[in-house]
mmCIF file of C-alpha atoms in Angstrom:
data_model
loop_
_atom_site.group_PDB
_atom_site.id
_atom_site.type_symbol
_atom_site.label_atom_id
_atom_site.label_comp_id
_atom_site.label_asym_id
_atom_site.label_seq_id
_atom_site.Cartn_x
_atom_site.Cartn_y
_atom_site.Cartn_z
ATOM 1 C CA MET A 1 85.556 -49.075 -39.775
ATOM 2 C CA ALA A 2 83.953 -46.716 -42.217
ATOM 3 C CA LEU A 3 82.079 -48.664 -44.828
ATOM 4 C CA THR A 4 80.903 -46.568 -47.681
ATOM 5 C CA LEU A 5 78.524 -47.500 -50.456
ATOM 6 C CA TYR A 6 81.445 -47.355 -52.838
ATOM 7 C CA ALA A 7 83.227 -50.043 -50.833
ATOM 8 C CA LEU A 8 80.090 -52.170 -51.028
ATOM 9 C CA ILE A 9 79.951 -51.812 -54.795
ATOM 10 C CA GLN A 10 83.627 -52.713 -55.047
ATOM 11 C CA THR A 11 83.086 -55.773 -52.884
ATOM 12 C CA ALA A 12 80.135 -56.857 -54.982
ATOM 13 C CA VAL A 13 82.056 -56.509 -58.239
ATOM 14 C CA LEU A 14 85.050 -58.400 -56.860
ATOM 15 C CA CYS A 15 82.899 -61.235 -55.489
ATOM 16 C CA THR A 16 80.978 -61.563 -58.723
ATOM 17 C CA ASN A 17 84.232 -61.654 -60.652
ATOM 18 C CA ALA A 18 85.497 -64.363 -58.335
ATOM 19 C CA LEU A 19 82.400 -66.442 -58.970
ATOM 20 C CA ALA A 20 82.590 -65.885 -62.703
ATOM 21 C CA VAL A 21 86.183 -67.055 -63.135
ATOM 22 C CA LEU A 22 85.557 -70.521 -61.712
ATOM 23 C CA HIS A 23 86.113 -72.542 -64.829
ATOM 24 C CA GLU A 24 83.753 -75.404 -65.470
ATOM 25 C CA GLU A 25 86.036 -78.026 -66.992
ATOM 26 C CA ARG A 26 89.378 -77.229 -65.527
ATOM 27 C CA PHE A 27 88.371 -76.684 -61.971
ATOM 28 C CA LEU A 28 84.854 -77.447 -60.894
ATOM 29 C CA SER A 29 84.557 -80.867 -62.452
ATOM 30 C CA LYS A 30 87.856 -81.911 -60.914
ATOM 31 C CA LEU A 31 86.458 -80.874 -57.570
ATOM 32 C CA GLY A 32 83.266 -82.818 -58.006
ATOM 33 C CA TRP A 33 81.306 -79.601 -58.370
ATOM 34 C CA GLY A 34 80.521 -79.823 -62.028
ATOM 35 C CA VAL A 35 77.213 -79.152 -63.677
ATOM 36 C CA GLU A 36 76.242 -82.788 -63.966
ATOM 37 C CA GLN A 37 76.718 -83.368 -60.261
ATOM 38 C CA GLY A 38 74.596 -80.388 -59.417
ATOM 39 C CA VAL A 39 71.220 -81.609 -60.542
ATOM 40 C CA GLY A 40 70.966 -84.554 -58.201
ATOM 41 C CA GLY A 41 67.697 -86.285 -57.577
ATOM 42 C CA PHE A 42 64.679 -84.804 -59.234
ATOM 43 C CA GLY A 43 62.912 -85.123 -55.924
ATOM 44 C CA ASP A 44 61.636 -82.215 -53.997
ATOM 45 C CA ASP A 45 64.562 -80.893 -52.106
ATOM 46 C CA PRO A 46 67.740 -79.856 -53.928
ATOM 47 C CA GLY A 47 70.034 -79.688 -50.911
ATOM 48 C CA VAL A 48 72.683 -77.150 -50.067
ATOM 49 C CA LYS A 49 75.398 -78.345 -52.467
ATOM 50 C CA ALA A 50 73.049 -78.411 -55.434
ATOM 51 C CA GLN A 51 71.858 -74.926 -54.625
ATOM 52 C CA ILE A 52 75.411 -73.599 -54.433
ATOM 53 C CA LEU A 53 76.349 -75.197 -57.745
ATOM 54 C CA ASN A 54 73.195 -73.813 -59.299
ATOM 55 C CA LEU A 55 74.031 -70.396 -57.991
ATOM 56 C CA ILE A 56 77.576 -70.487 -59.372
ATOM 57 C CA ARG A 57 76.389 -71.663 -62.753
ATOM 58 C CA SER A 58 73.668 -69.037 -62.985
ATOM 59 C CA VAL A 59 76.007 -66.246 -61.908
ATOM 60 C CA ARG A 60 78.425 -67.339 -64.590
ATOM 61 C CA THR A 61 75.762 -67.385 -67.257
ATOM 62 C CA VAL A 62 73.843 -64.275 -66.343
ATOM 63 C CA MET A 63 76.581 -61.920 -65.247
ATOM 64 C CA ARG A 64 79.134 -62.611 -67.966
ATOM 65 C CA VAL A 65 78.264 -59.685 -70.221
ATOM 66 C CA PRO A 66 77.423 -57.139 -67.505
ATOM 67 C CA LEU A 67 80.683 -58.028 -65.785
ATOM 68 C CA ILE A 68 82.603 -57.280 -68.955
ATOM 69 C CA ILE A 69 80.988 -53.862 -69.098
ATOM 70 C CA VAL A 70 81.452 -53.103 -65.410
ATOM 71 C CA ASN A 71 85.062 -54.262 -65.378
ATOM 72 C CA SER A 72 85.926 -52.150 -68.404
ATOM 73 C CA ALA A 73 84.319 -49.140 -66.762
ATOM 74 C CA CYS A 74 86.288 -49.781 -63.562
ATOM 75 C CA ILE A 75 89.534 -50.084 -65.474
ATOM 76 C CA VAL A 76 88.972 -46.846 -67.333
ATOM 77 C CA LEU A 77 87.925 -44.997 -64.175
ATOM 78 C CA LEU A 78 90.852 -46.266 -62.176
ATOM 79 C CA MET A 79 93.272 -45.306 -64.900
ATOM 80 C CA LEU A 80 91.822 -41.829 -65.172
ATOM 81 C CA PHE A 81 91.234 -41.026 -61.541
ATOM 82 C CA GLY A 82 93.540 -43.295 -59.620
ATOM 83 C CA MET B 1 48.059 -51.470 -60.925
ATOM 84 C CA ASP B 2 44.375 -50.889 -61.626
ATOM 85 C CA LEU B 3 42.977 -53.059 -58.882
ATOM 86 C CA PRO B 4 44.147 -50.991 -55.903
ATOM 87 C CA HIS B 5 42.760 -47.865 -57.584
ATOM 88 C CA GLN B 6 39.321 -49.375 -57.959
ATOM 89 C CA GLY B 7 39.387 -50.762 -54.463
ATOM 90 C CA TYR B 8 40.324 -47.348 -53.161
ATOM 91 C CA ARG B 9 37.511 -45.605 -55.012
ATOM 92 C CA ALA B 10 35.004 -48.230 -53.942
ATOM 93 C CA THR B 11 36.000 -47.662 -50.338
ATOM 94 C CA LYS B 12 35.612 -43.951 -50.730
ATOM 95 C CA SER B 13 32.183 -44.167 -52.345
ATOM 96 C CA ARG B 14 30.839 -46.443 -49.630
ATOM 97 C CA ALA B 15 32.052 -43.989 -46.994
ATOM 98 C CA ARG B 16 33.359 -46.714 -44.703
ATOM 99 C CA ALA B 17 29.940 -48.207 -44.133
ATOM 100 C CA ALA B 18 30.679 -51.902 -44.648
ATOM 101 C CA PRO B 19 33.994 -53.750 -44.273
ATOM 102 C CA PRO B 20 35.953 -53.125 -47.451
ATOM 103 C CA PRO B 21 36.841 -55.987 -49.816
ATOM 104 C CA ALA B 22 40.145 -57.744 -49.372
ATOM 105 C CA GLY B 23 41.903 -55.736 -52.041
ATOM 106 C CA SER B 24 41.388 -52.453 -50.301
ATOM 107 C CA VAL B 25 41.970 -53.511 -46.702
ATOM 108 C CA LEU B 26 44.990 -51.268 -46.748
ATOM 109 C CA PHE B 27 43.411 -48.057 -47.764
ATOM 110 C CA GLU B 28 40.659 -47.637 -45.216
ATOM 111 C CA ASP B 29 40.487 -43.961 -44.686
ATOM 112 C CA THR B 30 41.042 -43.052 -41.049
ATOM 113 C CA SER B 31 40.860 -39.328 -41.616
ATOM 114 C CA SER B 32 37.582 -37.590 -40.920
ATOM 115 C CA THR B 33 37.288 -35.657 -44.166
ATOM 116 C CA ALA B 34 36.160 -37.306 -47.354
ATOM 117 C CA PRO B 35 37.520 -35.077 -50.070
ATOM 118 C CA ALA B 36 36.161 -35.424 -53.552
ATOM 119 C CA MET B 37 39.250 -36.941 -55.145
ATOM 120 C CA ASN B 38 39.628 -37.421 -58.818
ATOM 121 C CA SER B 39 40.830 -40.634 -60.400
ATOM 122 C CA GLN B 40 44.463 -40.240 -59.394
ATOM 123 C CA GLY B 41 43.431 -39.410 -55.888
ATOM 124 C CA TYR B 42 46.391 -40.389 -53.860
ATOM 125 C CA TYR B 43 49.048 -38.715 -55.936
ATOM 126 C CA THR B 44 48.450 -35.588 -53.953
ATOM 127 C CA PRO B 45 51.108 -33.251 -55.384
ATOM 128 C CA GLY B 46 49.409 -33.191 -58.739
ATOM 129 C CA TYR B 47 45.962 -32.842 -57.299
ATOM 130 C CA ASP B 48 45.811 -29.084 -57.164
ATOM 131 C CA MET B 49 47.117 -28.681 -60.667
ATOM 132 C CA GLN B 50 44.617 -31.155 -62.040
ATOM 133 C CA GLY B 51 41.765 -29.475 -60.229
ATOM 134 C CA ALA B 52 42.795 -26.085 -61.465
ATOM 135 C CA SER B 53 43.252 -27.203 -65.053
ATOM 136 C CA SER B 54 39.939 -29.083 -65.146
ATOM 137 C CA ASP B 55 38.241 -25.981 -63.803
ATOM 138 C CA MET B 56 39.689 -23.906 -66.558
ATOM 139 C CA GLN B 57 38.729 -26.402 -69.205
ATOM 140 C CA GLY B 58 35.167 -26.676 -67.920
ATOM 141 C CA GLY B 59 33.891 -23.152 -67.515
ATOM 142 C CA PRO B 60 34.643 -20.590 -70.163
ATOM 143 C CA GLY B 61 36.236 -17.710 -68.376
ATOM 144 C CA ALA B 62 35.076 -18.943 -64.976
ATOM 145 C CA GLY B 63 37.924 -18.482 -62.492
ATOM 146 C CA ASN B 64 40.823 -17.720 -64.811
ATOM 147 C CA MET B 65 44.057 -17.442 -62.882
ATOM 148 C CA PHE B 66 45.719 -14.904 -65.114
ATOM 149 C CA ALA B 67 44.326 -12.237 -67.406
ATOM 150 C CA ASP B 68 46.813 -13.253 -70.100
ATOM 151 C CA PRO B 69 45.463 -16.187 -72.154
ATOM 152 C CA MET B 70 48.991 -17.159 -73.144
ATOM 153 C CA ALA B 71 49.871 -17.735 -69.502
ATOM 154 C CA ASN B 72 46.750 -19.861 -69.111
ATOM 155 C CA ALA B 73 47.675 -21.999 -72.062
ATOM 156 C CA ALA B 74 51.228 -22.290 -70.816
ATOM 157 C CA MET B 75 50.021 -23.386 -67.393
ATOM 158 C CA MET B 76 47.716 -26.016 -68.856
ATOM 159 C CA TYR B 77 50.522 -27.322 -71.023
ATOM 160 C CA GLY B 78 52.892 -27.366 -68.076
ATOM 161 C CA SER B 79 50.448 -29.274 -65.905
ATOM 162 C CA SER B 80 49.840 -31.866 -68.605
ATOM 163 C CA LEU B 81 53.594 -32.255 -69.014
ATOM 164 C CA ALA B 82 53.956 -32.712 -65.266
ATOM 165 C CA ASN B 83 51.273 -35.384 -65.299
ATOM 166 C CA GLN B 84 52.988 -37.232 -68.111
ATOM 167 C CA GLY B 85 56.286 -37.078 -66.299
ATOM 168 C CA LYS B 86 54.661 -38.348 -63.125
ATOM 169 C CA ASP B 87 53.107 -41.274 -65.021
ATOM 170 C CA ILE B 88 56.418 -42.202 -66.567
ATOM 171 C CA VAL B 89 58.215 -42.085 -63.209
ATOM 172 C CA ASN B 90 55.542 -44.213 -61.576
ATOM 173 C CA LYS B 91 55.688 -46.748 -64.358
ATOM 174 C CA GLU B 92 59.468 -47.007 -64.115
ATOM 175 C CA ILE B 93 59.438 -47.343 -60.350
ATOM 176 C CA SER B 94 56.739 -49.978 -60.389
ATOM 177 C CA ARG B 95 58.912 -51.993 -62.723
ATOM 178 C CA PHE B 96 61.600 -52.349 -60.071
ATOM 179 C CA MET B 97 59.602 -52.722 -56.932
ATOM 180 C CA SER B 98 55.963 -53.178 -56.321
ATOM 181 C CA VAL B 99 54.729 -49.913 -54.874
ATOM 182 C CA ASN B 100 51.640 -51.627 -53.548
ATOM 183 C CA LYS B 101 53.743 -54.017 -51.538
ATOM 184 C CA LEU B 102 55.693 -51.085 -50.174
ATOM 185 C CA LYS B 103 52.509 -49.312 -49.168
ATOM 186 C CA TYR B 104 51.561 -52.334 -47.096
ATOM 187 C CA PHE B 105 54.564 -51.734 -44.894
ATOM 188 C CA PHE B 106 53.725 -48.121 -44.249
ATOM 189 C CA ALA B 107 50.076 -48.646 -43.313
ATOM 190 C CA VAL B 108 50.621 -47.962 -39.654
ATOM 191 C CA ASP B 109 48.955 -45.889 -37.017
ATOM 192 C CA THR B 110 49.956 -44.523 -33.640
ATOM 193 C CA ARG B 111 48.583 -47.390 -31.595
ATOM 194 C CA TYR B 112 50.519 -49.930 -33.632
ATOM 195 C CA VAL B 113 53.759 -47.962 -33.380
ATOM 196 C CA LEU B 114 53.493 -47.625 -29.617
ATOM 197 C CA LYS B 115 52.697 -51.287 -29.097
ATOM 198 C CA LYS B 116 55.450 -52.387 -31.422
ATOM 199 C CA LEU B 117 58.048 -50.220 -29.705
ATOM 200 C CA LEU B 118 56.985 -51.704 -26.394
ATOM 201 C CA ILE B 119 57.311 -55.224 -27.812
ATOM 202 C CA ILE B 120 60.761 -54.501 -29.231
ATOM 203 C CA MET B 121 62.091 -53.220 -25.940
ATOM 204 C CA PHE B 122 60.231 -55.655 -23.692
ATOM 205 C CA PRO B 123 59.159 -58.733 -25.629
ATOM 206 C CA TYR B 124 58.963 -61.122 -22.700
ATOM 207 C CA THR B 125 55.304 -60.628 -21.880
ATOM 208 C CA HIS B 126 53.984 -60.794 -25.426
ATOM 209 C CA GLN B 127 52.050 -64.006 -25.852
ATOM 210 C CA ASP B 128 50.873 -64.396 -29.380
ATOM 211 C CA TRP B 129 53.508 -64.040 -32.094
ATOM 212 C CA GLU B 130 51.465 -65.314 -35.031
ATOM 213 C CA VAL B 131 51.074 -63.060 -38.021
ATOM 214 C CA ARG B 132 47.372 -63.024 -38.792
ATOM 215 C CA TYR B 133 46.105 -63.494 -42.307
ATOM 216 C CA HIS B 134 42.979 -62.294 -44.044
ATOM 217 C CA ARG B 135 42.039 -64.657 -46.840
ATOM 218 C CA ASP B 136 45.592 -65.512 -47.800
ATOM 219 C CA THR B 137 47.051 -62.032 -47.632
ATOM 220 C CA PRO B 138 48.770 -60.893 -44.452
ATOM 221 C CA LEU B 139 46.968 -58.225 -42.514
ATOM 222 C CA PRO B 140 48.478 -54.757 -42.664
ATOM 223 C CA PRO B 141 50.275 -53.502 -39.586
ATOM 224 C CA ARG B 142 47.332 -51.361 -38.631
ATOM 225 C CA GLN B 143 45.318 -54.435 -37.756
ATOM 226 C CA ASP B 144 47.968 -56.883 -36.606
ATOM 227 C CA VAL B 145 50.644 -55.967 -34.137
ATOM 228 C CA ASN B 146 52.870 -58.848 -35.228
ATOM 229 C CA ALA B 147 53.133 -57.732 -38.830
ATOM 230 C CA PRO B 148 56.476 -56.234 -39.867
ATOM 231 C CA ASP B 149 56.456 -52.647 -41.023
ATOM 232 C CA LEU B 150 58.999 -50.328 -42.533
ATOM 233 C CA TYR B 151 57.934 -47.146 -40.817
ATOM 234 C CA ILE B 152 59.622 -47.857 -37.493
ATOM 235 C CA PRO B 153 62.923 -48.975 -39.052
ATOM 236 C CA THR B 154 63.075 -45.945 -41.336
ATOM 237 C CA MET B 155 62.346 -43.488 -38.566
ATOM 238 C CA ALA B 156 64.710 -45.274 -36.197
ATOM 239 C CA PHE B 157 67.471 -45.203 -38.777
ATOM 240 C CA ILE B 158 67.120 -41.470 -39.331
ATOM 241 C CA THR B 159 66.922 -40.857 -35.594
ATOM 242 C CA TYR B 160 70.059 -42.913 -35.109
ATOM 243 C CA ILE B 161 71.946 -40.779 -37.609
ATOM 244 C CA LEU B 162 70.830 -37.593 -35.901
ATOM 245 C CA LEU B 163 71.718 -39.014 -32.493
ATOM 246 C CA ALA B 164 75.130 -40.036 -33.765
ATOM 247 C CA GLY B 165 75.714 -36.503 -34.955
ATOM 248 C CA MET B 166 74.684 -35.171 -31.586
ATOM 249 C CA ALA B 167 76.883 -37.642 -29.699
ATOM 250 C CA LEU B 168 79.871 -36.763 -31.823
ATOM 251 C CA GLY B 169 79.129 -33.090 -31.297
ATOM 252 C CA ILE B 170 79.163 -33.597 -27.551
ATOM 253 C CA GLN B 171 82.597 -35.153 -27.900
ATOM 254 C CA LYS B 172 83.620 -32.255 -30.125
ATOM 255 C CA ARG B 173 84.370 -34.617 -32.977
ATOM 256 C CA PHE B 174 81.596 -33.477 -35.263
ATOM 257 C CA SER B 175 81.875 -32.495 -38.881
ATOM 258 C CA PRO B 176 79.247 -32.825 -41.633
ATOM 259 C CA GLU B 177 81.179 -35.535 -43.449
ATOM 260 C CA VAL B 178 81.086 -37.727 -40.380
ATOM 261 C CA LEU B 179 77.302 -37.715 -40.507
ATOM 262 C CA GLY B 180 77.263 -38.994 -44.057
ATOM 263 C CA LEU B 181 79.884 -41.582 -43.183
ATOM 264 C CA CYS B 182 77.836 -42.840 -40.262
ATOM 265 C CA ALA B 183 74.724 -43.025 -42.416
ATOM 266 C CA SER B 184 76.401 -44.947 -45.186
ATOM 267 C CA THR B 185 78.085 -47.346 -42.758
ATOM 268 C CA ALA B 186 74.770 -48.209 -41.142
ATOM 269 C CA LEU B 187 73.096 -48.525 -44.534
ATOM 270 C CA VAL B 188 75.834 -50.829 -45.811
ATOM 271 C CA TRP B 189 75.469 -53.053 -42.759
ATOM 272 C CA ILE B 190 71.733 -53.318 -43.358
ATOM 273 C CA ILE B 191 72.323 -54.251 -46.993
ATOM 274 C CA ILE B 192 74.944 -56.834 -46.036
ATOM 275 C CA GLU B 193 72.689 -58.393 -43.436
ATOM 276 C CA VAL B 194 69.701 -58.585 -45.780
ATOM 277 C CA LEU B 195 71.831 -60.078 -48.559
ATOM 278 C CA VAL B 196 73.358 -62.691 -46.256
ATOM 279 C CA LEU B 197 69.915 -63.614 -44.947
ATOM 280 C CA LEU B 198 68.501 -63.888 -48.466
ATOM 281 C CA LEU B 199 71.452 -66.011 -49.552
ATOM 282 C CA SER B 200 71.155 -68.385 -46.624
ATOM 283 C CA LEU B 201 67.393 -68.697 -47.036
ATOM 284 C CA TYR B 202 67.909 -69.499 -50.718
ATOM 285 C CA LEU B 203 70.637 -72.047 -50.077
ATOM 286 C CA LEU B 204 68.582 -73.935 -47.559
ATOM 287 C CA THR B 205 65.466 -73.826 -49.759
ATOM 288 C CA VAL B 206 63.375 -72.367 -47.027
ATOM 289 C CA HIS B 207 60.063 -71.632 -48.704
ATOM 290 C CA SER B 208 58.835 -69.014 -46.330
ATOM 291 C CA ASP B 209 56.950 -65.929 -47.320
ATOM 292 C CA LEU B 210 59.688 -63.635 -46.129
ATOM 293 C CA SER B 211 60.190 -61.103 -48.855
ATOM 294 C CA THR B 212 63.088 -58.684 -49.131
ATOM 295 C CA PHE B 213 61.059 -55.957 -47.489
ATOM 296 C CA ASP B 214 60.213 -58.247 -44.570
ATOM 297 C CA LEU B 215 63.875 -58.929 -43.995
ATOM 298 C CA MET B 216 64.664 -55.246 -44.242
ATOM 299 C CA ALA B 217 62.002 -54.583 -41.639
ATOM 300 C CA TYR B 218 63.308 -57.201 -39.230
ATOM 301 C CA SER B 219 66.878 -56.031 -39.554
ATOM 302 C CA GLY B 220 65.787 -52.429 -39.121
ATOM 303 C CA TYR B 221 64.161 -53.052 -35.774
ATOM 304 C CA LYS B 222 67.574 -53.164 -34.147
ATOM 305 C CA TYR B 223 67.872 -49.413 -34.602
ATOM 306 C CA VAL B 224 65.297 -48.933 -31.874
ATOM 307 C CA GLY B 225 67.629 -50.786 -29.521
ATOM 308 C CA ILE B 226 70.567 -48.795 -30.820
ATOM 309 C CA ILE B 227 68.828 -45.492 -30.108
ATOM 310 C CA PHE B 228 67.957 -46.616 -26.596
ATOM 311 C CA THR B 229 71.545 -47.718 -25.991
ATOM 312 C CA VAL B 230 73.082 -44.500 -27.272
ATOM 313 C CA LEU B 231 70.676 -42.382 -25.238
ATOM 314 C CA CYS B 232 71.489 -44.265 -22.060
ATOM 315 C CA GLY B 233 75.162 -43.999 -22.845
ATOM 316 C CA LEU B 234 74.901 -40.263 -23.288
ATOM 317 C CA LEU B 235 72.805 -39.722 -20.198
ATOM 318 C CA PHE B 236 74.392 -42.134 -17.759
ATOM 319 C CA GLY B 237 77.940 -42.528 -18.992
ATOM 320 C CA SER B 238 79.807 -45.718 -19.701
ATOM 321 C CA ASP B 239 78.026 -47.855 -17.107
ATOM 322 C CA GLY B 240 74.632 -46.876 -18.392
ATOM 323 C CA TYR B 241 75.820 -47.675 -21.907
ATOM 324 C CA PHE B 242 76.764 -51.237 -21.058
ATOM 325 C CA VAL B 243 73.622 -51.871 -19.046
ATOM 326 C CA ALA B 244 71.465 -50.566 -21.870
ATOM 327 C CA LEU B 245 73.507 -52.574 -24.370
ATOM 328 C CA ALA B 246 72.884 -55.771 -22.432
ATOM 329 C CA TRP B 247 69.186 -55.015 -22.047
ATOM 330 C CA SER B 248 68.501 -54.154 -25.650
ATOM 331 C CA SER B 249 70.642 -57.059 -26.906
ATOM 332 C CA CYS B 250 68.629 -59.566 -24.893
ATOM 333 C CA ALA B 251 65.345 -57.989 -25.845
ATOM 334 C CA LEU B 252 66.256 -57.863 -29.537
ATOM 335 C CA MET B 253 67.562 -61.430 -29.569
ATOM 336 C CA PHE B 254 64.355 -62.677 -27.983
ATOM 337 C CA PHE B 255 62.257 -60.625 -30.380
ATOM 338 C CA ILE B 256 64.090 -61.815 -33.495
ATOM 339 C CA VAL B 257 64.082 -65.459 -32.469
ATOM 340 C CA ARG B 258 60.375 -65.440 -31.662
ATOM 341 C CA SER B 259 59.427 -63.542 -34.819
ATOM 342 C CA LEU B 260 61.552 -65.521 -37.239
ATOM 343 C CA LYS B 261 60.805 -68.856 -35.614
ATOM 344 C CA MET B 262 57.248 -68.636 -36.867
ATOM 345 C CA LYS B 263 58.315 -67.841 -40.384
ATOM 346 C CA ILE B 264 61.431 -69.916 -40.941
ATOM 347 C CA LEU B 265 61.225 -72.967 -38.749
ATOM 348 C CA THR B 266 57.617 -73.834 -39.380
ATOM 349 C CA SER B 267 57.558 -72.960 -43.052
ATOM 350 C CA ILE B 268 56.461 -75.641 -45.475
ATOM 351 C CA SER B 269 59.643 -77.299 -46.638
ATOM 352 C CA SER B 270 59.617 -79.013 -49.977
ATOM 353 C CA ASP B 271 60.446 -82.288 -48.284
ATOM 354 C CA THR B 272 57.919 -85.058 -48.267
ATOM 355 C CA MET B 273 56.051 -85.401 -45.044
ATOM 356 C CA GLY B 274 57.368 -88.878 -44.403
ATOM 357 C CA MET B 275 61.053 -88.071 -44.300
ATOM 358 C CA ALA B 276 61.941 -86.685 -40.913
ATOM 359 C CA SER B 277 64.826 -84.677 -42.239
ATOM 360 C CA SER B 278 67.028 -84.064 -39.294
ATOM 361 C CA ALA B 279 69.427 -81.771 -41.077
ATOM 362 C CA LYS B 280 66.912 -79.192 -42.097
ATOM 363 C CA PRO B 281 65.404 -77.988 -38.825
ATOM 364 C CA GLN B 282 68.901 -77.776 -37.396
ATOM 365 C CA LEU B 283 70.168 -75.584 -40.192
ATOM 366 C CA ARG B 284 67.125 -73.376 -39.957
ATOM 367 C CA LEU B 285 67.649 -73.078 -36.235
ATOM 368 C CA TYR B 286 71.235 -72.076 -36.929
ATOM 369 C CA ILE B 287 70.074 -69.321 -39.248
ATOM 370 C CA THR B 288 67.646 -67.949 -36.686
ATOM 371 C CA VAL B 289 70.160 -68.086 -33.876
ATOM 372 C CA ALA B 290 72.916 -66.607 -36.043
ATOM 373 C CA THR B 291 70.655 -63.699 -36.972
ATOM 374 C CA ALA B 292 69.868 -63.151 -33.331
ATOM 375 C CA VAL B 293 73.516 -63.298 -32.242
ATOM 376 C CA PHE B 294 74.490 -60.875 -34.983
ATOM 377 C CA GLN B 295 72.317 -58.149 -33.468
ATOM 378 C CA PRO B 296 74.330 -57.410 -30.316
ATOM 379 C CA ILE B 297 77.554 -57.502 -32.292
ATOM 380 C CA ILE B 298 76.335 -54.918 -34.749
ATOM 381 C CA ILE B 299 74.799 -52.790 -32.014
ATOM 382 C CA TYR B 300 78.145 -52.681 -30.236
ATOM 383 C CA TRP B 301 79.973 -52.006 -33.492
ATOM 384 C CA LEU B 302 77.766 -49.117 -34.490
ATOM 385 C CA THR B 303 77.600 -47.411 -31.124
ATOM 386 C CA SER B 304 80.843 -47.947 -29.276
ATOM 387 C CA HIS B 305 82.611 -45.114 -31.035
ATOM 388 C CA LEU B 306 79.813 -42.754 -30.075
ATOM 389 C CA VAL B 307 80.014 -43.337 -26.340
ATOM 390 C CA ARG B 308 83.546 -43.239 -25.136
#
């Protein structure tokens, strides 16, 4: 299997897109993975589920604008060069 | 960025008489000459230009390179431009990664490299796996054989690529593109492994002092095993390949488990001391064991197509 750096970049963009489209109200809250369930006890140790929810929320917040730019660039490049 | 400079100059001026202060433990000069370096001493490419230009500025007409004064002025201007460009590049690079931290990983010497290679291929007799500290900072690899370094992984990676080219050439399947493909495949696997390790360490809130470079170092040590395996496969055929694969897999698994056990399993968790959290040590053990088990798989994956 020949993995190139380009494949890695594609994988990263696709995974980040997948994390960014998880909608807060319509999906995550119904699953019990909403924002209010993430910050559990204010004790020391967050726990795995809280960390995952934190990660999803921060990816959504931070990567929204860069993802728009990167996706537009990918669309244009794929249209031009196939 | 000023502190390492001053520490370096202080070491130089004392001529290695007393033990250097903690900041400059890295830059103890092991070479025999003590050149009179100027303030940007260890950016060696620009050294000659700076020396030449300062000479020309100091003495009027003493040691002019060219008879034409226009060429002199042009050379001075060019060297000052080069210095500015160098400063800008250094500033930009030090924004992304700490160059000082990177230099820690390349502070190796021959004795360390030999001992470390021996430990990687035969870790069963090594007793003490603790990474030694010097007043809260880890000792550089020159003084502590357990410290991770990036020199061995880098060299092993490049050697692996060259060996892969040679192996494919022996099978008459060589072409220059294949070399680049092999290099990028191996690089992508390193990146994937480091990212997965970082993600799992973050999710389990393991507060160890494993930085990204540490993880890159530990996942680069497998290339020593890979080189050994490919060499045995080339020299002794398919049987030798599998024997060497088994040997280096066991050695690498032992090495990784012992090295990471110190850092991950005994790291200070944010739990209170009273709660004997039974889930946490198990999950950390799973991470360590999963990392170890991943090594033989990736060794087989990266080398099986080279030794048919």
